[in-house]
């Protein structure tokens, strides 16, 4: 049955969380996703300075996949106003920076707010020069950035990049830095080329792939992290139905995030909850990690 759960120091209304980046740019859309059944919401990533996005096209939708290079657009500290009215709700603020000091600075703006239950450190954007996967693929930097934000006393989740040889190195670095959970994964580095234009399709050239196409990549990352880490693993990447959620939980996930799946179906949270928490269903807590020998 659906009940209140706690994952990595954050209490949630159910196991399904709105992933960072999608519909998380305004307070109104965060509230809407909660009212549509999300058990928690993660904001669009907020950085140390206001930033416009990359030049377009920024998003391409394919059959079973989405490719984006939004370019970390965000209003920086001004985002605080969007969180009013969300006091006491399961809101996680996604933050990014170029070094531990910048992470610390962004975290300090939000750490006293009654509407912030946790931070998710974005160290994993695949196309953010200096701000993303460059940090996430360097375990020492992951640990230092995590330590810098853990000092706020607010639970810290770290969102990892799949664009590495062994994701457990960054997962263990986050754990060592004091993270309460790791989230796997951000988008997979990708590019398409328009044969008509003879140029990359995205304005930025390369971007990140999400959606059902990357689900097996995400399952493998969750499986490996569950074996390596003691802190909870949150699964993210291409989840589109309750069976995908159960598969992630069997791989070891304590909860899941849904991003691309919301784009063409805002009802996805309540639909999956209906299937996941049916009376006849097994207790999903009993299934966690059961795929491991
Ligand atoms: O804004 C983006 O372009 C973006 C970010 Br911050 C991220 O973490 N992952 C992604 O696919 N796009």
PDB file of C-alpha atoms and ligand atoms in Angstrom:
ATOM      1  CA  UNK A   1       0.000   0.000   0.000  1.00  0.00           C
ATOM      2  CA  UNK A   2       1.021   3.556  -0.583  1.00  0.00           C
ATOM      3  CA  UNK A   3       2.495   5.064   2.526  1.00  0.00           C
ATOM      4  CA  UNK A   4       4.965   7.616   3.680  1.00  0.00           C
ATOM      5  CA  UNK A   5       8.482   6.463   3.069  1.00  0.00           C
ATOM      6  CA  UNK A   6      11.913   7.827   3.965  1.00  0.00           C
ATOM      7  CA  UNK A   7      14.830   7.598   1.559  1.00  0.00           C
ATOM      8  CA  UNK A   8      18.249   9.017   2.335  1.00  0.00           C
ATOM      9  CA  UNK A   9      16.952  11.298   5.074  1.00  0.00           C
ATOM     10  CA  UNK A  10      14.089  12.642   2.961  1.00  0.00           C
ATOM     11  CA  UNK A  11      10.490  11.679   3.677  1.00  0.00           C
ATOM     12  CA  UNK A  12       8.363  11.169   0.584  1.00  0.00           C
ATOM     13  CA  UNK A  13       4.667  10.579  -0.097  1.00  0.00           C
ATOM     14  CA  UNK A  14       5.433   7.542  -2.318  1.00  0.00           C
ATOM     15  CA  UNK A  15       8.325   5.948  -4.226  1.00  0.00           C
ATOM     16  CA  UNK A  16       7.959   8.083  -7.385  1.00  0.00           C
ATOM     17  CA  UNK A  17       9.798  11.396  -7.617  1.00  0.00           C
ATOM     18  CA  UNK A  18       9.760  14.051 -10.344  1.00  0.00           C
ATOM     19  CA  UNK A  19      13.304  14.059 -11.778  1.00  0.00           C
ATOM     20  CA  UNK A  20      15.350  17.245 -12.041  1.00  0.00           C
ATOM     21  CA  UNK A  21      15.021  19.351 -15.163  1.00  0.00           C
ATOM     22  CA  UNK A  22      11.514  18.448 -16.240  1.00  0.00           C
ATOM     23  CA  UNK A  23       8.653  20.721 -15.090  1.00  0.00           C
ATOM     24  CA  UNK A  24      10.749  21.866 -12.142  1.00  0.00           C
ATOM     25  CA  UNK A  25      11.382  25.464 -13.154  1.00  0.00           C
ATOM     26  CA  UNK A  26       8.457  27.132 -11.361  1.00  0.00           C
ATOM     27  CA  UNK A  27       6.725  26.757  -8.025  1.00  0.00           C
ATOM     28  CA  UNK A  28       3.425  26.326  -9.842  1.00  0.00           C
ATOM     29  CA  UNK A  29       4.645  23.350 -11.884  1.00  0.00           C
ATOM     30  CA  UNK A  30       6.239  21.727  -8.815  1.00  0.00           C
ATOM     31  CA  UNK A  31       2.931  22.061  -6.940  1.00  0.00           C
ATOM     32  CA  UNK A  32       1.060  20.669  -9.938  1.00  0.00           C
ATOM     33  CA  UNK A  33       3.268  17.560 -10.090  1.00  0.00           C
ATOM     34  CA  UNK A  34       2.734  16.960  -6.362  1.00  0.00           C
ATOM     35  CA  UNK A  35      -1.012  17.301  -6.789  1.00  0.00           C
ATOM     36  CA  UNK A  36      -0.827  14.883  -9.753  1.00  0.00           C
ATOM     37  CA  UNK A  37       0.652  12.201  -7.495  1.00  0.00           C
ATOM     38  CA  UNK A  38       4.426  12.654  -7.383  1.00  0.00           C
ATOM     39  CA  UNK A  39       5.756  11.466  -4.020  1.00  0.00           C
ATOM     40  CA  UNK A  40       8.426  14.162  -4.157  1.00  0.00           C
ATOM     41  CA  UNK A  41       9.787  16.686  -6.633  1.00  0.00           C
ATOM     42  CA  UNK A  42      13.275  17.765  -7.657  1.00  0.00           C
ATOM     43  CA  UNK A  43      13.714  21.272  -9.042  1.00  0.00           C
ATOM     44  CA  UNK A  44      15.512  22.287 -12.220  1.00  0.00           C
ATOM     45  CA  UNK A  45      19.206  22.613 -11.323  1.00  0.00           C
ATOM     46  CA  UNK A  46      20.122  25.971  -9.805  1.00  0.00           C
ATOM     47  CA  UNK A  47      23.626  27.401 -10.152  1.00  0.00           C
ATOM     48  CA  UNK A  48      25.797  30.197  -8.723  1.00  0.00           C
ATOM     49  CA  UNK A  49      24.907  32.776 -11.431  1.00  0.00           C
ATOM     50  CA  UNK A  50      21.779  33.413 -13.528  1.00  0.00           C
ATOM     51  CA  UNK A  51      22.220  31.632 -16.835  1.00  0.00           C
ATOM     52  CA  UNK A  52      20.436  31.530 -20.188  1.00  0.00           C
ATOM     53  CA  UNK A  53      20.374  28.249 -22.080  1.00  0.00           C
ATOM     54  CA  UNK A  54      22.250  26.950 -25.112  1.00  0.00           C
ATOM     55  CA  UNK A  55      21.126  28.119 -28.525  1.00  0.00           C
ATOM     56  CA  UNK A  56      18.381  25.975 -30.044  1.00  0.00           C
ATOM     57  CA  UNK A  57      17.270  23.476 -30.982  1.00  0.00           C
ATOM     58  CA  UNK A  58      17.577  22.385 -27.342  1.00  0.00           C
ATOM     59  CA  UNK A  59      15.331  19.300 -27.347  1.00  0.00           C
ATOM     60  CA  UNK A  60      14.576  16.580 -29.874  1.00  0.00           C
ATOM     61  CA  UNK A  61      12.006  13.879 -29.233  1.00  0.00           C
ATOM     62  CA  UNK A  62      12.467  10.475 -30.874  1.00  0.00           C
ATOM     63  CA  UNK A  63      10.588   7.206 -30.654  1.00  0.00           C
ATOM     64  CA  UNK A  64      11.600   5.975 -27.182  1.00  0.00           C
ATOM     65  CA  UNK A  65      14.141   8.689 -26.453  1.00  0.00           C
ATOM     66  CA  UNK A  66      14.611  12.379 -25.779  1.00  0.00           C
ATOM     67  CA  UNK A  67      17.821  14.246 -26.515  1.00  0.00           C
ATOM     68  CA  UNK A  68      18.479  17.624 -24.878  1.00  0.00           C
ATOM     69  CA  UNK A  69      21.083  20.300 -24.487  1.00  0.00           C
ATOM     70  CA  UNK A  70      19.141  22.897 -22.508  1.00  0.00           C
ATOM     71  CA  UNK A  71      22.348  24.452 -21.204  1.00  0.00           C
ATOM     72  CA  UNK A  72      21.605  24.738 -17.482  1.00  0.00           C
ATOM     73  CA  UNK A  73      19.227  27.715 -17.796  1.00  0.00           C
ATOM     74  CA  UNK A  74      18.309  28.963 -14.319  1.00  0.00           C
ATOM     75  CA  UNK A  75      17.594  32.166 -12.360  1.00  0.00           C
ATOM     76  CA  UNK A  76      20.142  31.365  -9.639  1.00  0.00           C
ATOM     77  CA  UNK A  77      19.279  32.836  -6.188  1.00  0.00           C
ATOM     78  CA  UNK A  78      16.049  34.368  -7.523  1.00  0.00           C
ATOM     79  CA  UNK A  79      14.633  30.815  -7.674  1.00  0.00           C
ATOM     80  CA  UNK A  80      13.909  31.140  -3.934  1.00  0.00           C
ATOM     81  CA  UNK A  81      10.636  32.943  -4.632  1.00  0.00           C
ATOM     82  CA  UNK A  82       9.371  29.885  -6.523  1.00  0.00           C
ATOM     83  CA  UNK A  83       9.546  27.824  -3.328  1.00  0.00           C
ATOM     84  CA  UNK A  84       7.056  29.901  -1.372  1.00  0.00           C
ATOM     85  CA  UNK A  85       3.890  27.941  -0.692  1.00  0.00           C
ATOM     86  CA  UNK A  86       5.829  24.663  -0.761  1.00  0.00           C
ATOM     87  CA  UNK A  87       6.688  24.698   2.946  1.00  0.00           C
ATOM     88  CA  UNK A  88       6.477  21.212   4.424  1.00  0.00           C
ATOM     89  CA  UNK A  89       6.209  19.548   1.008  1.00  0.00           C
ATOM     90  CA  UNK A  90       8.671  16.911  -0.286  1.00  0.00           C
ATOM     91  CA  UNK A  91      10.862  19.284  -2.312  1.00  0.00           C
ATOM     92  CA  UNK A  92      14.485  18.567  -3.218  1.00  0.00           C
ATOM     93  CA  UNK A  93      16.522  21.420  -4.676  1.00  0.00           C
ATOM     94  CA  UNK A  94      18.947  20.401  -7.425  1.00  0.00           C
ATOM     95  CA  UNK A  95      22.097  22.502  -7.371  1.00  0.00           C
ATOM     96  CA  UNK A  96      25.244  22.765  -9.466  1.00  0.00           C
ATOM     97  CA  UNK A  97      28.523  24.624  -9.295  1.00  0.00           C
ATOM     98  CA  UNK A  98      31.998  24.541 -10.772  1.00  0.00           C
ATOM     99  CA  UNK A  99      33.807  23.737  -7.522  1.00  0.00           C
ATOM    100  CA  UNK A 100      33.063  22.994  -3.850  1.00  0.00           C
ATOM    101  CA  UNK A 101      32.857  26.719  -2.947  1.00  0.00           C
ATOM    102  CA  UNK A 102      30.208  27.359  -5.585  1.00  0.00           C
ATOM    103  CA  UNK A 103      28.186  24.336  -4.415  1.00  0.00           C
ATOM    104  CA  UNK A 104      28.451  25.638  -0.868  1.00  0.00           C
ATOM    105  CA  UNK A 105      27.329  29.143  -1.900  1.00  0.00           C
ATOM    106  CA  UNK A 106      24.239  27.898  -3.772  1.00  0.00           C
ATOM    107  CA  UNK A 107      23.317  25.540  -0.926  1.00  0.00           C
ATOM    108  CA  UNK A 108      23.539  28.367   1.618  1.00  0.00           C
ATOM    109  CA  UNK A 109      20.756  30.319  -0.181  1.00  0.00           C
ATOM    110  CA  UNK A 110      18.297  27.451   0.297  1.00  0.00           C
ATOM    111  CA  UNK A 111      19.409  25.662   3.439  1.00  0.00           C
ATOM    112  CA  UNK A 112      17.314  27.690   5.873  1.00  0.00           C
ATOM    113  CA  UNK A 113      14.072  27.369   3.909  1.00  0.00           C
ATOM    114  CA  UNK A 114      11.124  25.398   5.318  1.00  0.00           C
ATOM    115  CA  UNK A 115      10.353  24.280   1.762  1.00  0.00           C
ATOM    116  CA  UNK A 116      13.660  22.452   1.253  1.00  0.00           C
ATOM    117  CA  UNK A 117      13.822  18.843   2.430  1.00  0.00           C
ATOM    118  CA  UNK A 118      17.029  17.918   0.665  1.00  0.00           C
ATOM    119  CA  UNK A 119      19.628  18.812  -1.921  1.00  0.00           C
ATOM    120  CA  UNK A 120      20.445  16.859  -5.057  1.00  0.00           C
ATOM    121  CA  UNK A 121      23.935  17.702  -6.300  1.00  0.00           C
ATOM    122  CA  UNK A 122      24.087  17.757 -10.080  1.00  0.00           C
ATOM    123  CA  UNK A 123      27.611  16.645 -10.918  1.00  0.00           C
ATOM    124  CA  UNK A 124      26.500  14.931 -14.086  1.00  0.00           C
ATOM    125  CA  UNK A 125      25.237  17.194 -16.888  1.00  0.00           C
ATOM    126  CA  UNK A 126      26.904  15.723 -19.995  1.00  0.00           C
ATOM    127  CA  UNK A 127      27.263  19.026 -21.876  1.00  0.00           C
ATOM    128  CA  UNK A 128      28.075  21.672 -19.252  1.00  0.00           C
ATOM    129  CA  UNK A 129      31.635  22.837 -19.602  1.00  0.00           C
ATOM    130  CA  UNK A 130      33.140  22.847 -16.120  1.00  0.00           C
ATOM    131  CA  UNK A 131      29.824  22.356 -14.363  1.00  0.00           C
ATOM    132  CA  UNK A 132      28.753  18.805 -14.936  1.00  0.00           C
ATOM    133  CA  UNK A 133      30.178  15.428 -15.825  1.00  0.00           C
ATOM    134  CA  UNK A 134      33.682  16.877 -15.534  1.00  0.00           C
ATOM    135  CA  UNK A 135      33.009  16.937 -11.790  1.00  0.00           C
ATOM    136  CA  UNK A 136      31.019  13.717 -11.723  1.00  0.00           C
ATOM    137  CA  UNK A 137      33.750  11.692 -13.410  1.00  0.00           C
ATOM    138  CA  UNK A 138      36.357  12.886 -10.897  1.00  0.00           C
ATOM    139  CA  UNK A 139      35.762  11.013  -7.613  1.00  0.00           C
ATOM    140  CA  UNK A 140      37.920  13.412  -5.562  1.00  0.00           C
ATOM    141  CA  UNK A 141      35.866  16.399  -6.741  1.00  0.00           C
ATOM    142  CA  UNK A 142      32.611  14.512  -6.130  1.00  0.00           C
ATOM    143  CA  UNK A 143      33.680  13.902  -2.540  1.00  0.00           C
ATOM    144  CA  UNK A 144      34.755  17.534  -1.982  1.00  0.00           C
ATOM    145  CA  UNK A 145      31.560  19.003  -3.456  1.00  0.00           C
ATOM    146  CA  UNK A 146      29.490  16.596  -1.361  1.00  0.00           C
ATOM    147  CA  UNK A 147      31.366  17.498   1.836  1.00  0.00           C
ATOM    148  CA  UNK A 148      30.826  21.199   1.101  1.00  0.00           C
ATOM    149  CA  UNK A 149      27.028  20.807   0.986  1.00  0.00           C
ATOM    150  CA  UNK A 150      26.705  18.180   3.728  1.00  0.00           C
ATOM    151  CA  UNK A 151      27.892  20.956   6.082  1.00  0.00           C
ATOM    152  CA  UNK A 152      24.445  22.607   5.756  1.00  0.00           C
ATOM    153  CA  UNK A 153      23.009  19.711   7.787  1.00  0.00           C
ATOM    154  CA  UNK A 154      20.406  19.066   5.080  1.00  0.00           C
ATOM    155  CA  UNK A 155      20.292  15.599   3.461  1.00  0.00           C
ATOM    156  CA  UNK A 156      22.379  15.453   0.289  1.00  0.00           C
ATOM    157  CA  UNK A 157      21.705  13.176  -2.669  1.00  0.00           C
ATOM    158  CA  UNK A 158      24.270  13.079  -5.469  1.00  0.00           C
ATOM    159  CA  UNK A 159      23.100  12.553  -9.050  1.00  0.00           C
ATOM    160  CA  UNK A 160      25.693  10.565 -10.954  1.00  0.00           C
ATOM    161  CA  UNK A 161      26.704  10.433 -14.592  1.00  0.00           C
ATOM    162  CA  UNK A 162      26.542   7.180 -16.574  1.00  0.00           C
ATOM    163  CA  UNK A 163      29.310   8.535 -18.836  1.00  0.00           C
ATOM    164  CA  UNK A 164      32.108   6.797 -16.906  1.00  0.00           C
ATOM    165  CA  UNK A 165      33.744   3.379 -16.973  1.00  0.00           C
ATOM    166  CA  UNK A 166      32.741   2.461 -13.412  1.00  0.00           C
ATOM    167  CA  UNK A 167      29.953   4.423 -11.739  1.00  0.00           C
ATOM    168  CA  UNK A 168      30.705   2.893  -8.334  1.00  0.00           C
ATOM    169  CA  UNK A 169      33.851   5.043  -8.054  1.00  0.00           C
ATOM    170  CA  UNK A 170      31.780   8.246  -8.003  1.00  0.00           C
ATOM    171  CA  UNK A 171      29.082   6.578  -5.886  1.00  0.00           C
ATOM    172  CA  UNK A 172      31.597   5.599  -3.231  1.00  0.00           C
ATOM    173  CA  UNK A 173      33.119   9.099  -3.361  1.00  0.00           C
ATOM    174  CA  UNK A 174      29.684  10.615  -2.692  1.00  0.00           C
ATOM    175  CA  UNK A 175      29.165   8.190   0.198  1.00  0.00           C
ATOM    176  CA  UNK A 176      32.606   9.041   1.591  1.00  0.00           C
ATOM    177  CA  UNK A 177      31.684  12.742   1.385  1.00  0.00           C
ATOM    178  CA  UNK A 178      28.626  12.154   3.551  1.00  0.00           C
ATOM    179  CA  UNK A 179      25.854  11.850   0.952  1.00  0.00           C
ATOM    180  CA  UNK A 180      22.588  10.303   2.166  1.00  0.00           C
ATOM    181  CA  UNK A 181      21.792   8.736  -1.226  1.00  0.00           C
ATOM    182  CA  UNK A 182      23.023   8.492  -4.787  1.00  0.00           C
ATOM    183  CA  UNK A 183      20.784   8.969  -7.818  1.00  0.00           C
ATOM    184  CA  UNK A 184      21.583   7.027 -10.992  1.00  0.00           C
ATOM    185  CA  UNK A 185      21.540   8.324 -13.687  1.00  0.00           C
ATOM    186  CA  UNK A 186      21.693  11.691 -15.467  1.00  0.00           C
ATOM    187  CA  UNK A 187      21.567  11.631 -19.274  1.00  0.00           C
ATOM    188  CA  UNK A 188      23.821   9.634 -21.603  1.00  0.00           C
ATOM    189  CA  UNK A 189      26.103  11.725 -23.838  1.00  0.00           C
ATOM    190  CA  UNK A 190      24.614  11.755 -27.325  1.00  0.00           C
ATOM    191  CA  UNK A 191      24.505  13.402 -30.746  1.00  0.00           C
ATOM    192  CA  UNK A 192      22.417  13.216 -33.898  1.00  0.00           C
ATOM    193  CA  UNK A 193      23.372  14.768 -37.225  1.00  0.00           C
ATOM    194  CA  UNK A 194      20.882  16.140 -39.702  1.00  0.00           C
ATOM    195  CA  UNK A 195      21.785  14.592 -43.038  1.00  0.00           C
ATOM    196  CA  UNK A 196      19.893  17.401 -44.784  1.00  0.00           C
ATOM    197  CA  UNK A 197      21.713  20.178 -42.925  1.00  0.00           C
ATOM    198  CA  UNK A 198      25.011  18.297 -42.573  1.00  0.00           C
ATOM    199  CA  UNK A 199      25.202  19.633 -39.030  1.00  0.00           C
ATOM    200  CA  UNK A 200      24.449  18.315 -35.546  1.00  0.00           C
ATOM    201  CA  UNK A 201      20.736  18.533 -34.807  1.00  0.00           C
ATOM    202  CA  UNK A 202      21.142  20.243 -31.425  1.00  0.00           C
ATOM    203  CA  UNK A 203      22.278  23.857 -31.346  1.00  0.00           C
ATOM    204  CA  UNK A 204      24.965  22.943 -28.829  1.00  0.00           C
ATOM    205  CA  UNK A 205      26.236  20.082 -30.989  1.00  0.00           C
ATOM    206  CA  UNK A 206      26.068  17.316 -28.408  1.00  0.00           C
ATOM    207  CA  UNK A 207      23.558  16.664 -25.662  1.00  0.00           C
ATOM    208  CA  UNK A 208      22.165  14.095 -23.254  1.00  0.00           C
ATOM    209  CA  UNK A 209      19.886  11.151 -24.028  1.00  0.00           C
ATOM    210  CA  UNK A 210      16.996  10.147 -21.748  1.00  0.00           C
ATOM    211  CA  UNK A 211      13.815   8.118 -22.079  1.00  0.00           C
ATOM    212  CA  UNK A 212      13.139   4.360 -22.482  1.00  0.00           C
ATOM    213  CA  UNK A 213      16.262   3.930 -24.680  1.00  0.00           C
ATOM    214  CA  UNK A 214      18.506   4.421 -21.626  1.00  0.00           C
ATOM    215  CA  UNK A 215      16.510   2.297 -19.159  1.00  0.00           C
ATOM    216  CA  UNK A 216      18.891  -0.723 -19.389  1.00  0.00           C
ATOM    217  CA  UNK A 217      21.874   1.603 -18.828  1.00  0.00           C
ATOM    218  CA  UNK A 218      20.211   2.949 -15.683  1.00  0.00           C
ATOM    219  CA  UNK A 219      19.317  -0.535 -14.372  1.00  0.00           C
ATOM    220  CA  UNK A 220      22.954  -1.652 -14.679  1.00  0.00           C
ATOM    221  CA  UNK A 221      24.182   1.466 -12.847  1.00  0.00           C
ATOM    222  CA  UNK A 222      21.654   0.958 -10.018  1.00  0.00           C
ATOM    223  CA  UNK A 223      22.594  -2.741  -9.795  1.00  0.00           C
ATOM    224  CA  UNK A 224      26.322  -1.936  -9.484  1.00  0.00           C
ATOM    225  CA  UNK A 225      25.803   0.899  -6.992  1.00  0.00           C
ATOM    226  CA  UNK A 226      23.567  -1.271  -4.796  1.00  0.00           C
ATOM    227  CA  UNK A 227      26.413  -3.799  -4.483  1.00  0.00           C
ATOM    228  CA  UNK A 228      29.106  -1.171  -3.815  1.00  0.00           C
ATOM    229  CA  UNK A 229      27.399   1.391  -1.557  1.00  0.00           C
ATOM    230  CA  UNK A 230      25.753   1.314   1.859  1.00  0.00           C
ATOM    231  CA  UNK A 231      23.632   4.437   1.230  1.00  0.00           C
ATOM    232  CA  UNK A 232      20.338   4.121  -0.684  1.00  0.00           C
ATOM    233  CA  UNK A 233      20.271   4.238  -4.489  1.00  0.00           C
ATOM    234  CA  UNK A 234      17.549   6.166  -6.318  1.00  0.00           C
ATOM    235  CA  UNK A 235      16.919   4.889  -9.857  1.00  0.00           C
ATOM    236  CA  UNK A 236      16.417   7.299 -12.754  1.00  0.00           C
ATOM    237  CA  UNK A 237      16.418   6.826 -16.517  1.00  0.00           C
ATOM    238  CA  UNK A 238      13.639   5.854 -18.885  1.00  0.00           C
ATOM    239  CA  UNK A 239      11.054   4.612 -16.403  1.00  0.00           C
ATOM    240  CA  UNK A 240       7.653   4.498 -18.031  1.00  0.00           C
ATOM    241  CA  UNK A 241       5.496   2.011 -16.115  1.00  0.00           C
ATOM    242  CA  UNK A 242       5.079   0.130 -12.817  1.00  0.00           C
ATOM    243  CA  UNK A 243       6.967  -2.887 -14.124  1.00  0.00           C
ATOM    244  CA  UNK A 244       9.981  -0.629 -14.806  1.00  0.00           C
ATOM    245  CA  UNK A 245       9.734   0.622 -11.213  1.00  0.00           C
ATOM    246  CA  UNK A 246       9.662  -2.940  -9.863  1.00  0.00           C
ATOM    247  CA  UNK A 247      12.657  -3.825 -12.046  1.00  0.00           C
ATOM    248  CA  UNK A 248      14.593  -0.872 -10.609  1.00  0.00           C
ATOM    249  CA  UNK A 249      13.653  -1.937  -7.066  1.00  0.00           C
ATOM    250  CA  UNK A 250      14.802  -5.497  -7.798  1.00  0.00           C
ATOM    251  CA  UNK A 251      18.114  -4.012  -9.009  1.00  0.00           C
ATOM    252  CA  UNK A 252      18.370  -2.256  -5.635  1.00  0.00           C
ATOM    253  CA  UNK A 253      16.589   1.096  -5.910  1.00  0.00           C
ATOM    254  CA  UNK A 254      14.927   2.554  -2.806  1.00  0.00           C
ATOM    255  CA  UNK A 255      12.864   4.974  -4.905  1.00  0.00           C
ATOM    256  CA  UNK A 256      12.810   6.178  -8.502  1.00  0.00           C
ATOM    257  CA  UNK A 257      12.778   9.454 -10.392  1.00  0.00           C
ATOM    258  CA  UNK A 258      10.777  10.040 -13.567  1.00  0.00           C
ATOM    259  CA  UNK A 259      11.660  12.803 -16.041  1.00  0.00           C
ATOM    260  CA  UNK A 260      11.100  12.138 -19.737  1.00  0.00           C
ATOM    261  CA  UNK A 261       8.073   9.974 -18.925  1.00  0.00           C
ATOM    262  CA  UNK A 262       6.256  13.071 -17.683  1.00  0.00           C
ATOM    263  CA  UNK A 263       6.707  14.972 -20.946  1.00  0.00           C
ATOM    264  CA  UNK A 264       3.936  13.181 -22.808  1.00  0.00           C
ATOM    265  CA  UNK A 265       1.956  11.985 -19.795  1.00  0.00           C
ATOM    266  CA  UNK A 266       1.549  14.186 -16.721  1.00  0.00           C
ATOM    267  CA  UNK A 267      -0.724  11.483 -15.291  1.00  0.00           C
ATOM    268  CA  UNK A 268       2.193   9.030 -15.087  1.00  0.00           C
ATOM    269  CA  UNK A 269       2.651   9.323 -11.299  1.00  0.00           C
ATOM    270  CA  UNK A 270      -0.916   8.481 -10.369  1.00  0.00           C
ATOM    271  CA  UNK A 271      -1.095   5.796 -13.057  1.00  0.00           C
ATOM    272  CA  UNK A 272       2.040   4.021 -11.819  1.00  0.00           C
ATOM    273  CA  UNK A 273       1.002   4.435  -8.162  1.00  0.00           C
ATOM    274  CA  UNK A 274      -2.305   2.754  -8.986  1.00  0.00           C
ATOM    275  CA  UNK A 275      -0.490  -0.274 -10.387  1.00  0.00           C
ATOM    276  CA  UNK A 276       2.352  -0.313  -7.853  1.00  0.00           C
ATOM    277  CA  UNK A 277       0.302  -0.098  -4.681  1.00  0.00           C
ATOM    278  CA  UNK A 278      -2.605  -2.366  -5.605  1.00  0.00           C
ATOM    279  CA  UNK A 279      -3.923  -4.437  -2.706  1.00  0.00           C
ATOM    280  CA  UNK A 280      -2.898  -7.739  -4.316  1.00  0.00           C
ATOM    281  CA  UNK A 281       0.614  -6.531  -5.011  1.00  0.00           C
ATOM    282  CA  UNK A 282       3.644  -7.682  -3.070  1.00  0.00           C
ATOM    283  CA  UNK A 283       5.138  -5.308  -0.528  1.00  0.00           C
ATOM    284  CA  UNK A 284       7.709  -3.590  -2.688  1.00  0.00           C
ATOM    285  CA  UNK A 285      10.109  -3.194   0.233  1.00  0.00           C
ATOM    286  CA  UNK A 286      10.469  -7.001   0.180  1.00  0.00           C
ATOM    287  CA  UNK A 287      11.590  -6.917  -3.456  1.00  0.00           C
ATOM    288  CA  UNK A 288      14.509  -4.518  -3.033  1.00  0.00           C
ATOM    289  CA  UNK A 289      17.727  -5.993  -4.411  1.00  0.00           C
ATOM    290  CA  UNK A 290      16.170  -9.427  -4.925  1.00  0.00           C
ATOM    291  CA  UNK A 291      17.856  -9.755  -8.337  1.00  0.00           C
ATOM    292  CA  UNK A 292      21.236  -9.988  -6.621  1.00  0.00           C
ATOM    293  CA  UNK A 293      22.573 -13.468  -6.062  1.00  0.00           C
TER     294      UNK A 293
HETATM  295  O1  LIG B   1      20.222  21.906 -18.553  1.00  0.00           O
HETATM  296  C1  LIG B   1      20.665  20.929 -19.187  1.00  0.00           C
HETATM  297  O2  LIG B   1      21.021  21.025 -20.369  1.00  0.00           O
HETATM  298  C2  LIG B   1      20.812  19.591 -18.583  1.00  0.00           C
HETATM  299  C3  LIG B   1      21.276  19.380 -17.297  1.00  0.00           C
HETATM  300 BR1  LIG B   1      21.638  20.785 -16.121  1.00  0.00          BR
HETATM  301  C4  LIG B   1      21.489  18.046 -16.843  1.00  0.00           C
HETATM  302  O3  LIG B   1      21.910  17.777 -15.718  1.00  0.00           O
HETATM  303  N1  LIG B   1      21.214  17.033 -17.705  1.00  0.00           N
HETATM  304  C5  LIG B   1      20.773  17.245 -18.947  1.00  0.00           C
HETATM  305  O4  LIG B   1      20.551  16.291 -19.694  1.00  0.00           O
HETATM  306  N2  LIG B   1      20.561  18.529 -19.382  1.00  0.00           N
END
